[in-house]
Amino acid sequence: MMVFAISKPMLFLTIIIQFIATVLLSFLLLGCINTSSNYSSVYLFQYKYNSSSTLYKNLSPSLSTNITATTSASNSTLLSDVHVSIGYLAACIDIATQKTCTYYSQIQNIPQFSISFDGVNFNLLNIATSFNEICHPHLLMATIILTLVCLIILCYMILPLPFRPYMEKFGALLSFINLLLWGLGAMLQLQSVKTSDKMVQQSSFDLISGVSGSRAEIMTWISFAFNFIVFASLLLMNWQRFRTNRDLINEDANIVSQTYLNEKV
């Protein structure tokens, strides 16, 4: 009971932190699935035409879409208004004032925008498909599942239920695995974005430039930091319980020893 009283405020705070981490990871997974700014602004990688390139004026755009009034626009204006944002599950293409988002399995159903240079065509949405083949959502999905399980364990621990010491140990082990898993996932995500940026620039002769999504990157590392805090909190709870049990054992040993000495005297 003493350990429970000491760690209860910390446990409440840990539950809140773990819940926030779960929400952040979920939004990161659902980035670009919808045109709402809550989702479309959460992207891993965004690319557009590089207007500073010396070859930019030689581009010939080709747009296959039902968007009106785009064919009458000048090439430079049309190209400068095209952005493609990429998430874990979906991608968004922004042409002028119209934005369309879709899952990768349905990416052929949205406007297909390509450029032609010296007889070579560059389809912007093919780049999104290639990125999806490099950066898989499996690690993120596994992390979300483990984070939810850790959250359930923390909620169990706040209640006066049996087997709390075992749940503390299991929660610490699970949070450690979760921390390692998402640490690996975050590093792979960062490396995938950097690799895609270089590949896009080199394969397009520097006609297409990319930038990493700052919001997604912030959410990635904040959720990692929160998972680390959860692991540290559970580790501290186990250490507190270990110290309490050790003190109780030492106290019992001292009592037994003192009783034995008194009996001999």
Short mmCIF file of N, CA and C in Angstrom, two decimals, residues 103-256:
data_model
loop_
_atom_site.label_atom_id
_atom_site.label_comp_id
_atom_site.label_asym_id
_atom_site.label_seq_id
_atom_site.Cartn_x
_atom_site.Cartn_y
_atom_site.Cartn_z
N TYR A 103 -5.74 6.78 -50.57
CA TYR A 103 -4.85 5.71 -50.14
C TYR A 103 -4.03 5.23 -51.34
N TYR A 104 -2.90 4.61 -51.05
CA TYR A 104 -2.01 4.16 -52.13
C TYR A 104 -2.68 3.12 -53.02
N SER A 105 -3.58 2.33 -52.46
CA SER A 105 -4.27 1.32 -53.25
C SER A 105 -5.22 1.94 -54.27
N GLN A 106 -5.60 3.20 -54.06
CA GLN A 106 -6.52 3.89 -54.97
C GLN A 106 -5.86 5.10 -55.62
N ILE A 107 -4.54 5.11 -55.68
CA ILE A 107 -3.84 6.30 -56.14
C ILE A 107 -4.06 6.59 -57.63
N GLN A 108 -4.43 5.57 -58.39
CA GLN A 108 -4.68 5.78 -59.82
C GLN A 108 -6.00 6.50 -60.07
N ASN A 109 -6.82 6.66 -59.04
CA ASN A 109 -8.12 7.30 -59.21
C ASN A 109 -8.06 8.81 -59.06
N ILE A 110 -6.90 9.36 -58.67
CA ILE A 110 -6.79 10.80 -58.50
C ILE A 110 -6.04 11.38 -59.69
N PRO A 111 -6.03 12.72 -59.88
CA PRO A 111 -5.39 13.33 -61.05
C PRO A 111 -3.95 12.87 -61.24
N GLN A 112 -3.65 12.43 -62.46
CA GLN A 112 -2.29 11.98 -62.80
C GLN A 112 -1.55 13.14 -63.46
N PHE A 113 -0.52 13.64 -62.80
CA PHE A 113 0.23 14.78 -63.31
C PHE A 113 1.65 14.34 -63.61
N SER A 114 2.07 14.54 -64.84
CA SER A 114 3.42 14.15 -65.23
C SER A 114 4.07 15.27 -66.02
N ILE A 115 5.39 15.24 -66.05
CA ILE A 115 6.15 16.21 -66.84
C ILE A 115 6.99 15.45 -67.85
N SER A 116 7.29 16.12 -68.95
CA SER A 116 8.10 15.51 -70.00
C SER A 116 9.31 16.39 -70.27
N PHE A 117 10.47 15.75 -70.27
CA PHE A 117 11.70 16.48 -70.56
C PHE A 117 12.61 15.59 -71.41
N ASP A 118 12.87 16.07 -72.60
CA ASP A 118 13.76 15.36 -73.52
C ASP A 118 13.27 13.93 -73.76
N GLY A 119 11.94 13.81 -73.90
CA GLY A 119 11.35 12.51 -74.19
C GLY A 119 11.15 11.61 -73.00
N VAL A 120 11.53 12.07 -71.80
CA VAL A 120 11.39 11.26 -70.59
C VAL A 120 10.25 11.83 -69.75
N ASN A 121 9.32 10.96 -69.32
CA ASN A 121 8.18 11.38 -68.51
C ASN A 121 8.44 11.10 -67.03
N PHE A 122 8.06 12.06 -66.19
CA PHE A 122 8.14 11.92 -64.74
C PHE A 122 6.74 12.05 -64.17
N ASN A 123 6.21 10.95 -63.68
CA ASN A 123 4.89 10.97 -63.05
C ASN A 123 5.06 11.20 -61.56
N LEU A 124 4.45 12.28 -61.06
CA LEU A 124 4.63 12.64 -59.66
C LEU A 124 4.09 11.58 -58.72
N LEU A 125 2.98 10.96 -59.09
CA LEU A 125 2.37 9.99 -58.19
C LEU A 125 3.14 8.67 -58.16
N ASN A 126 3.92 8.41 -59.20
CA ASN A 126 4.78 7.22 -59.16
C ASN A 126 5.85 7.36 -58.08
N ILE A 127 6.27 8.60 -57.83
CA ILE A 127 7.25 8.85 -56.77
C ILE A 127 6.63 8.51 -55.42
N ALA A 128 5.35 8.87 -55.25
CA ALA A 128 4.66 8.56 -53.99
C ALA A 128 4.56 7.06 -53.78
N THR A 129 4.26 6.34 -54.86
CA THR A 129 4.17 4.88 -54.76
C THR A 129 5.52 4.26 -54.41
N SER A 130 6.58 4.80 -55.00
CA SER A 130 7.92 4.30 -54.70
C SER A 130 8.30 4.55 -53.25
N PHE A 131 7.90 5.71 -52.71
CA PHE A 131 8.19 6.01 -51.30
C PHE A 131 7.47 5.04 -50.38
N ASN A 132 6.25 4.69 -50.74
CA ASN A 132 5.48 3.75 -49.92
C ASN A 132 6.13 2.37 -49.89
N GLU A 133 6.82 2.02 -50.97
CA GLU A 133 7.52 0.74 -51.00
C GLU A 133 8.78 0.76 -50.14
N ILE A 134 9.31 1.96 -49.87
CA ILE A 134 10.51 2.09 -49.04
C ILE A 134 10.15 2.21 -47.57
N CYS A 135 9.17 3.06 -47.27
CA CYS A 135 8.80 3.35 -45.88
C CYS A 135 7.48 2.66 -45.55
N HIS A 136 7.55 1.51 -44.93
CA HIS A 136 6.36 0.72 -44.61
C HIS A 136 5.76 1.17 -43.27
N PRO A 137 4.45 1.04 -43.11
CA PRO A 137 3.81 1.43 -41.85
C PRO A 137 3.77 0.34 -40.79
N HIS A 138 4.40 -0.81 -41.04
CA HIS A 138 4.26 -1.95 -40.14
C HIS A 138 4.84 -1.67 -38.76
N LEU A 139 6.02 -1.06 -38.70
CA LEU A 139 6.62 -0.76 -37.40
C LEU A 139 5.77 0.23 -36.62
N LEU A 140 5.22 1.21 -37.31
CA LEU A 140 4.36 2.20 -36.65
C LEU A 140 3.09 1.54 -36.13
N MET A 141 2.50 0.66 -36.91
CA MET A 141 1.30 -0.04 -36.46
C MET A 141 1.58 -0.90 -35.23
N ALA A 142 2.71 -1.62 -35.26
CA ALA A 142 3.08 -2.44 -34.11
C ALA A 142 3.33 -1.58 -32.88
N THR A 143 3.93 -0.40 -33.08
CA THR A 143 4.17 0.51 -31.96
C THR A 143 2.87 1.01 -31.37
N ILE A 144 1.90 1.34 -32.22
CA ILE A 144 0.61 1.81 -31.73
C ILE A 144 -0.08 0.72 -30.91
N ILE A 145 -0.01 -0.52 -31.38
CA ILE A 145 -0.63 -1.63 -30.64
C ILE A 145 0.03 -1.79 -29.27
N LEU A 146 1.37 -1.78 -29.23
CA LEU A 146 2.07 -1.92 -27.96
C LEU A 146 1.80 -0.74 -27.04
N THR A 147 1.68 0.45 -27.63
CA THR A 147 1.38 1.63 -26.82
C THR A 147 0.00 1.53 -26.19
N LEU A 148 -0.95 1.02 -26.94
CA LEU A 148 -2.30 0.82 -26.40
C LEU A 148 -2.29 -0.23 -25.28
N VAL A 149 -1.53 -1.30 -25.47
CA VAL A 149 -1.43 -2.33 -24.42
C VAL A 149 -0.80 -1.75 -23.16
N CYS A 150 0.24 -0.95 -23.33
CA CYS A 150 0.87 -0.29 -22.18
C CYS A 150 -0.11 0.64 -21.48
N LEU A 151 -0.94 1.32 -22.25
CA LEU A 151 -1.93 2.21 -21.67
C LEU A 151 -2.96 1.43 -20.86
N ILE A 152 -3.37 0.28 -21.37
CA ILE A 152 -4.32 -0.57 -20.63
C ILE A 152 -3.69 -1.07 -19.33
N ILE A 153 -2.42 -1.46 -19.40
CA ILE A 153 -1.72 -1.93 -18.19
C ILE A 153 -1.64 -0.82 -17.15
N LEU A 154 -1.34 0.39 -17.59
CA LEU A 154 -1.26 1.52 -16.66
C LEU A 154 -2.61 1.81 -16.02
N CYS A 155 -3.67 1.72 -16.82
CA CYS A 155 -5.02 1.92 -16.26
C CYS A 155 -5.37 0.81 -15.27
N TYR A 156 -4.92 -0.40 -15.53
CA TYR A 156 -5.14 -1.51 -14.60
C TYR A 156 -4.41 -1.26 -13.28
N MET A 157 -3.22 -0.71 -13.39
CA MET A 157 -2.40 -0.49 -12.19
C MET A 157 -2.96 0.61 -11.30
N ILE A 158 -3.74 1.51 -11.85
CA ILE A 158 -4.29 2.60 -11.04
C ILE A 158 -5.43 2.12 -10.16
N LEU A 159 -5.99 0.95 -10.49
CA LEU A 159 -7.11 0.40 -9.73
C LEU A 159 -6.58 -0.55 -8.65
N PRO A 160 -7.31 -0.68 -7.55
CA PRO A 160 -6.88 -1.60 -6.47
C PRO A 160 -7.19 -3.05 -6.82
N LEU A 161 -6.49 -3.56 -7.81
CA LEU A 161 -6.71 -4.92 -8.29
C LEU A 161 -5.49 -5.79 -7.95
N PRO A 162 -5.67 -7.10 -7.92
CA PRO A 162 -4.54 -7.99 -7.59
C PRO A 162 -3.50 -8.05 -8.71
N PHE A 163 -2.38 -8.65 -8.38
CA PHE A 163 -1.29 -8.89 -9.33
C PHE A 163 -0.64 -7.60 -9.84
N ARG A 164 -0.75 -6.52 -9.05
CA ARG A 164 -0.14 -5.26 -9.49
C ARG A 164 1.37 -5.37 -9.64
N PRO A 165 2.09 -6.04 -8.71
CA PRO A 165 3.55 -6.16 -8.90
C PRO A 165 3.93 -6.84 -10.21
N TYR A 166 3.16 -7.86 -10.59
CA TYR A 166 3.44 -8.55 -11.85
C TYR A 166 3.14 -7.66 -13.05
N MET A 167 2.08 -6.85 -12.94
CA MET A 167 1.74 -5.93 -14.02
C MET A 167 2.79 -4.84 -14.17
N GLU A 168 3.38 -4.42 -13.06
CA GLU A 168 4.45 -3.43 -13.12
C GLU A 168 5.65 -3.98 -13.89
N LYS A 169 6.02 -5.21 -13.59
CA LYS A 169 7.15 -5.84 -14.28
C LYS A 169 6.84 -6.06 -15.76
N PHE A 170 5.64 -6.57 -16.03
CA PHE A 170 5.26 -6.81 -17.43
C PHE A 170 5.16 -5.50 -18.20
N GLY A 171 4.62 -4.46 -17.57
CA GLY A 171 4.52 -3.16 -18.21
C GLY A 171 5.88 -2.56 -18.52
N ALA A 172 6.83 -2.72 -17.59
CA ALA A 172 8.19 -2.21 -17.83
C ALA A 172 8.85 -2.94 -19.00
N LEU A 173 8.68 -4.26 -19.05
CA LEU A 173 9.25 -5.04 -20.15
C LEU A 173 8.62 -4.65 -21.49
N LEU A 174 7.30 -4.51 -21.49
CA LEU A 174 6.59 -4.17 -22.72
C LEU A 174 6.95 -2.76 -23.20
N SER A 175 7.04 -1.82 -22.27
CA SER A 175 7.39 -0.45 -22.65
C SER A 175 8.83 -0.37 -23.17
N PHE A 176 9.71 -1.22 -22.65
CA PHE A 176 11.09 -1.26 -23.15
C PHE A 176 11.12 -1.77 -24.59
N ILE A 177 10.36 -2.83 -24.86
CA ILE A 177 10.27 -3.35 -26.23
C ILE A 177 9.66 -2.30 -27.15
N ASN A 178 8.63 -1.61 -26.67
CA ASN A 178 7.99 -0.57 -27.46
C ASN A 178 8.95 0.57 -27.76
N LEU A 179 9.76 0.93 -26.77
CA LEU A 179 10.74 2.00 -26.96
C LEU A 179 11.77 1.62 -28.02
N LEU A 180 12.27 0.40 -27.96
CA LEU A 180 13.24 -0.05 -28.96
C LEU A 180 12.61 -0.12 -30.35
N LEU A 181 11.38 -0.59 -30.40
CA LEU A 181 10.70 -0.75 -31.69
C LEU A 181 10.48 0.59 -32.37
N TRP A 182 9.99 1.58 -31.60
CA TRP A 182 9.72 2.88 -32.21
C TRP A 182 11.01 3.66 -32.43
N GLY A 183 12.03 3.41 -31.63
CA GLY A 183 13.32 4.01 -31.92
C GLY A 183 13.84 3.57 -33.27
N LEU A 184 13.70 2.27 -33.55
CA LEU A 184 14.08 1.74 -34.86
C LEU A 184 13.19 2.31 -35.95
N GLY A 185 11.87 2.38 -35.69
CA GLY A 185 10.94 2.91 -36.68
C GLY A 185 11.21 4.37 -36.99
N ALA A 186 11.52 5.17 -35.98
CA ALA A 186 11.79 6.60 -36.18
C ALA A 186 13.06 6.80 -37.01
N MET A 187 14.09 6.01 -36.72
CA MET A 187 15.34 6.14 -37.49
C MET A 187 15.15 5.69 -38.93
N LEU A 188 14.39 4.62 -39.14
CA LEU A 188 14.12 4.17 -40.51
C LEU A 188 13.29 5.19 -41.27
N GLN A 189 12.34 5.81 -40.58
CA GLN A 189 11.53 6.86 -41.21
C GLN A 189 12.40 8.03 -41.64
N LEU A 190 13.28 8.48 -40.75
CA LEU A 190 14.17 9.59 -41.07
C LEU A 190 15.09 9.24 -42.23
N GLN A 191 15.62 8.03 -42.23
CA GLN A 191 16.51 7.61 -43.31
C GLN A 191 15.76 7.48 -44.62
N SER A 192 14.52 7.00 -44.58
CA SER A 192 13.72 6.86 -45.80
C SER A 192 13.44 8.21 -46.43
N VAL A 193 13.15 9.21 -45.60
CA VAL A 193 12.87 10.55 -46.12
C VAL A 193 14.13 11.14 -46.76
N LYS A 194 15.27 11.00 -46.10
CA LYS A 194 16.52 11.52 -46.66
C LYS A 194 16.88 10.81 -47.96
N THR A 195 16.71 9.49 -47.98
CA THR A 195 17.02 8.73 -49.19
C THR A 195 16.10 9.12 -50.34
N SER A 196 14.81 9.28 -50.05
CA SER A 196 13.85 9.66 -51.09
C SER A 196 14.16 11.04 -51.64
N ASP A 197 14.56 11.96 -50.78
CA ASP A 197 14.91 13.31 -51.22
C ASP A 197 16.06 13.27 -52.23
N LYS A 198 17.10 12.50 -51.91
CA LYS A 198 18.24 12.38 -52.83
C LYS A 198 17.85 11.68 -54.12
N MET A 199 17.05 10.61 -54.00
CA MET A 199 16.65 9.86 -55.19
C MET A 199 15.81 10.72 -56.12
N VAL A 200 14.89 11.51 -55.56
CA VAL A 200 14.02 12.35 -56.37
C VAL A 200 14.84 13.39 -57.12
N GLN A 201 15.77 14.03 -56.44
CA GLN A 201 16.58 15.06 -57.09
C GLN A 201 17.46 14.48 -58.18
N GLN A 202 18.08 13.34 -57.91
CA GLN A 202 18.99 12.76 -58.89
C GLN A 202 18.24 12.18 -60.09
N SER A 203 17.14 11.50 -59.84
CA SER A 203 16.40 10.86 -60.94
C SER A 203 15.68 11.87 -61.82
N SER A 204 15.39 13.06 -61.30
CA SER A 204 14.68 14.09 -62.07
C SER A 204 15.63 15.17 -62.59
N PHE A 205 16.92 14.94 -62.48
CA PHE A 205 17.92 15.94 -62.89
C PHE A 205 17.72 17.27 -62.16
N ASP A 206 17.38 17.16 -60.89
CA ASP A 206 17.19 18.33 -60.02
C ASP A 206 15.97 19.17 -60.42
N LEU A 207 15.05 18.58 -61.21
CA LEU A 207 13.83 19.29 -61.58
C LEU A 207 12.78 19.22 -60.48
N ILE A 208 12.90 18.25 -59.60
CA ILE A 208 11.95 18.09 -58.50
C ILE A 208 12.72 18.16 -57.19
N SER A 209 12.22 18.98 -56.28
CA SER A 209 12.85 19.12 -54.97
C SER A 209 11.88 18.66 -53.89
N GLY A 210 12.42 18.12 -52.83
CA GLY A 210 11.58 17.62 -51.75
C GLY A 210 11.96 18.23 -50.41
N VAL A 211 11.06 18.10 -49.47
CA VAL A 211 11.28 18.59 -48.11
C VAL A 211 10.58 17.64 -47.14
N SER A 212 11.19 17.40 -46.02
CA SER A 212 10.58 16.53 -45.02
C SER A 212 9.47 17.27 -44.28
N GLY A 213 8.49 16.52 -43.79
CA GLY A 213 7.38 17.12 -43.06
C GLY A 213 7.78 17.43 -41.62
N SER A 214 7.83 18.69 -41.29
CA SER A 214 8.28 19.09 -39.95
C SER A 214 7.30 18.64 -38.87
N ARG A 215 6.00 18.72 -39.16
CA ARG A 215 5.01 18.32 -38.16
C ARG A 215 5.10 16.83 -37.87
N ALA A 216 5.23 16.02 -38.91
CA ALA A 216 5.35 14.57 -38.71
C ALA A 216 6.63 14.23 -37.96
N GLU A 217 7.70 14.95 -38.27
CA GLU A 217 8.97 14.68 -37.58
C GLU A 217 8.88 15.04 -36.10
N ILE A 218 8.23 16.16 -35.80
CA ILE A 218 8.05 16.55 -34.40
C ILE A 218 7.20 15.53 -33.66
N MET A 219 6.11 15.09 -34.29
CA MET A 219 5.25 14.09 -33.66
C MET A 219 6.00 12.78 -33.44
N THR A 220 6.88 12.44 -34.37
CA THR A 220 7.65 11.20 -34.24
C THR A 220 8.54 11.22 -33.01
N TRP A 221 9.29 12.29 -32.85
CA TRP A 221 10.26 12.33 -31.75
C TRP A 221 9.62 12.67 -30.41
N ILE A 222 8.51 13.40 -30.42
CA ILE A 222 7.80 13.64 -29.16
C ILE A 222 7.20 12.34 -28.64
N SER A 223 6.60 11.56 -29.53
CA SER A 223 6.04 10.28 -29.11
C SER A 223 7.13 9.34 -28.62
N PHE A 224 8.31 9.39 -29.26
CA PHE A 224 9.43 8.57 -28.78
C PHE A 224 9.86 9.01 -27.39
N ALA A 225 9.93 10.33 -27.18
CA ALA A 225 10.32 10.85 -25.86
C ALA A 225 9.29 10.47 -24.80
N PHE A 226 8.00 10.53 -25.16
CA PHE A 226 6.95 10.15 -24.21
C PHE A 226 7.02 8.66 -23.88
N ASN A 227 7.30 7.84 -24.87
CA ASN A 227 7.46 6.40 -24.59
C ASN A 227 8.65 6.14 -23.68
N PHE A 228 9.69 6.94 -23.83
CA PHE A 228 10.85 6.81 -22.94
C PHE A 228 10.47 7.20 -21.51
N ILE A 229 9.68 8.27 -21.38
CA ILE A 229 9.24 8.70 -20.04
C ILE A 229 8.38 7.62 -19.39
N VAL A 230 7.52 6.98 -20.17
CA VAL A 230 6.68 5.90 -19.64
C VAL A 230 7.55 4.75 -19.16
N PHE A 231 8.53 4.38 -19.96
CA PHE A 231 9.44 3.30 -19.56
C PHE A 231 10.20 3.66 -18.29
N ALA A 232 10.69 4.91 -18.21
CA ALA A 232 11.42 5.34 -17.02
C ALA A 232 10.52 5.34 -15.79
N SER A 233 9.26 5.74 -15.96
CA SER A 233 8.32 5.76 -14.84
C SER A 233 8.05 4.35 -14.33
N LEU A 234 7.82 3.42 -15.25
CA LEU A 234 7.58 2.03 -14.84
C LEU A 234 8.82 1.42 -14.20
N LEU A 235 9.97 1.79 -14.72
CA LEU A 235 11.21 1.30 -14.12
C LEU A 235 11.38 1.83 -12.70
N LEU A 236 11.01 3.10 -12.50
CA LEU A 236 11.10 3.69 -11.17
C LEU A 236 10.11 3.04 -10.21
N MET A 237 8.92 2.72 -10.71
CA MET A 237 7.94 2.04 -9.86
C MET A 237 8.46 0.68 -9.41
N ASN A 238 9.06 -0.05 -10.33
CA ASN A 238 9.62 -1.36 -9.96
C ASN A 238 10.78 -1.20 -8.98
N TRP A 239 11.58 -0.16 -9.13
CA TRP A 239 12.68 0.08 -8.21
C TRP A 239 12.16 0.44 -6.82
N GLN A 240 11.10 1.24 -6.78
CA GLN A 240 10.50 1.59 -5.49
C GLN A 240 9.98 0.35 -4.78
N ARG A 241 9.32 -0.50 -5.52
CA ARG A 241 8.78 -1.73 -4.92
C ARG A 241 9.92 -2.64 -4.46
N PHE A 242 10.98 -2.72 -5.25
CA PHE A 242 12.12 -3.55 -4.87
C PHE A 242 12.76 -3.04 -3.58
N ARG A 243 12.92 -1.72 -3.48
CA ARG A 243 13.52 -1.15 -2.27
C ARG A 243 12.63 -1.37 -1.05
N THR A 244 11.32 -1.21 -1.26
CA THR A 244 10.40 -1.43 -0.14
C THR A 244 10.44 -2.87 0.34
N ASN A 245 10.40 -3.80 -0.62
CA ASN A 245 10.47 -5.23 -0.24
C ASN A 245 11.80 -5.57 0.42
N ARG A 246 12.87 -4.97 -0.07
CA ARG A 246 14.18 -5.22 0.53
C ARG A 246 14.24 -4.70 1.96
N ASP A 247 13.67 -3.50 2.19
CA ASP A 247 13.66 -2.95 3.54
C ASP A 247 12.82 -3.80 4.48
N LEU A 248 11.70 -4.32 3.96
CA LEU A 248 10.86 -5.17 4.79
C LEU A 248 11.58 -6.47 5.15
N ILE A 249 12.30 -7.04 4.18
CA ILE A 249 13.05 -8.27 4.45
C ILE A 249 14.15 -8.01 5.47
N ASN A 250 14.85 -6.89 5.32
CA ASN A 250 15.91 -6.55 6.28
C ASN A 250 15.34 -6.31 7.67
N GLU A 251 14.17 -5.66 7.69
CA GLU A 251 13.53 -5.40 8.99
C GLU A 251 13.11 -6.70 9.66
N ASP A 252 12.54 -7.61 8.88
CA ASP A 252 12.16 -8.91 9.44
C ASP A 252 13.38 -9.69 9.91
N ALA A 253 14.46 -9.61 9.15
CA ALA A 253 15.68 -10.31 9.53
C ALA A 253 16.26 -9.75 10.82
N ASN A 254 16.18 -8.43 10.97
CA ASN A 254 16.68 -7.81 12.20
C ASN A 254 15.83 -8.21 13.41
N ILE A 255 14.53 -8.30 13.19
CA ILE A 255 13.64 -8.70 14.28
C ILE A 255 13.93 -10.13 14.71
N VAL A 256 14.09 -11.01 13.70
CA VAL A 256 14.39 -12.42 14.01
C VAL A 256 15.73 -12.53 14.73
#
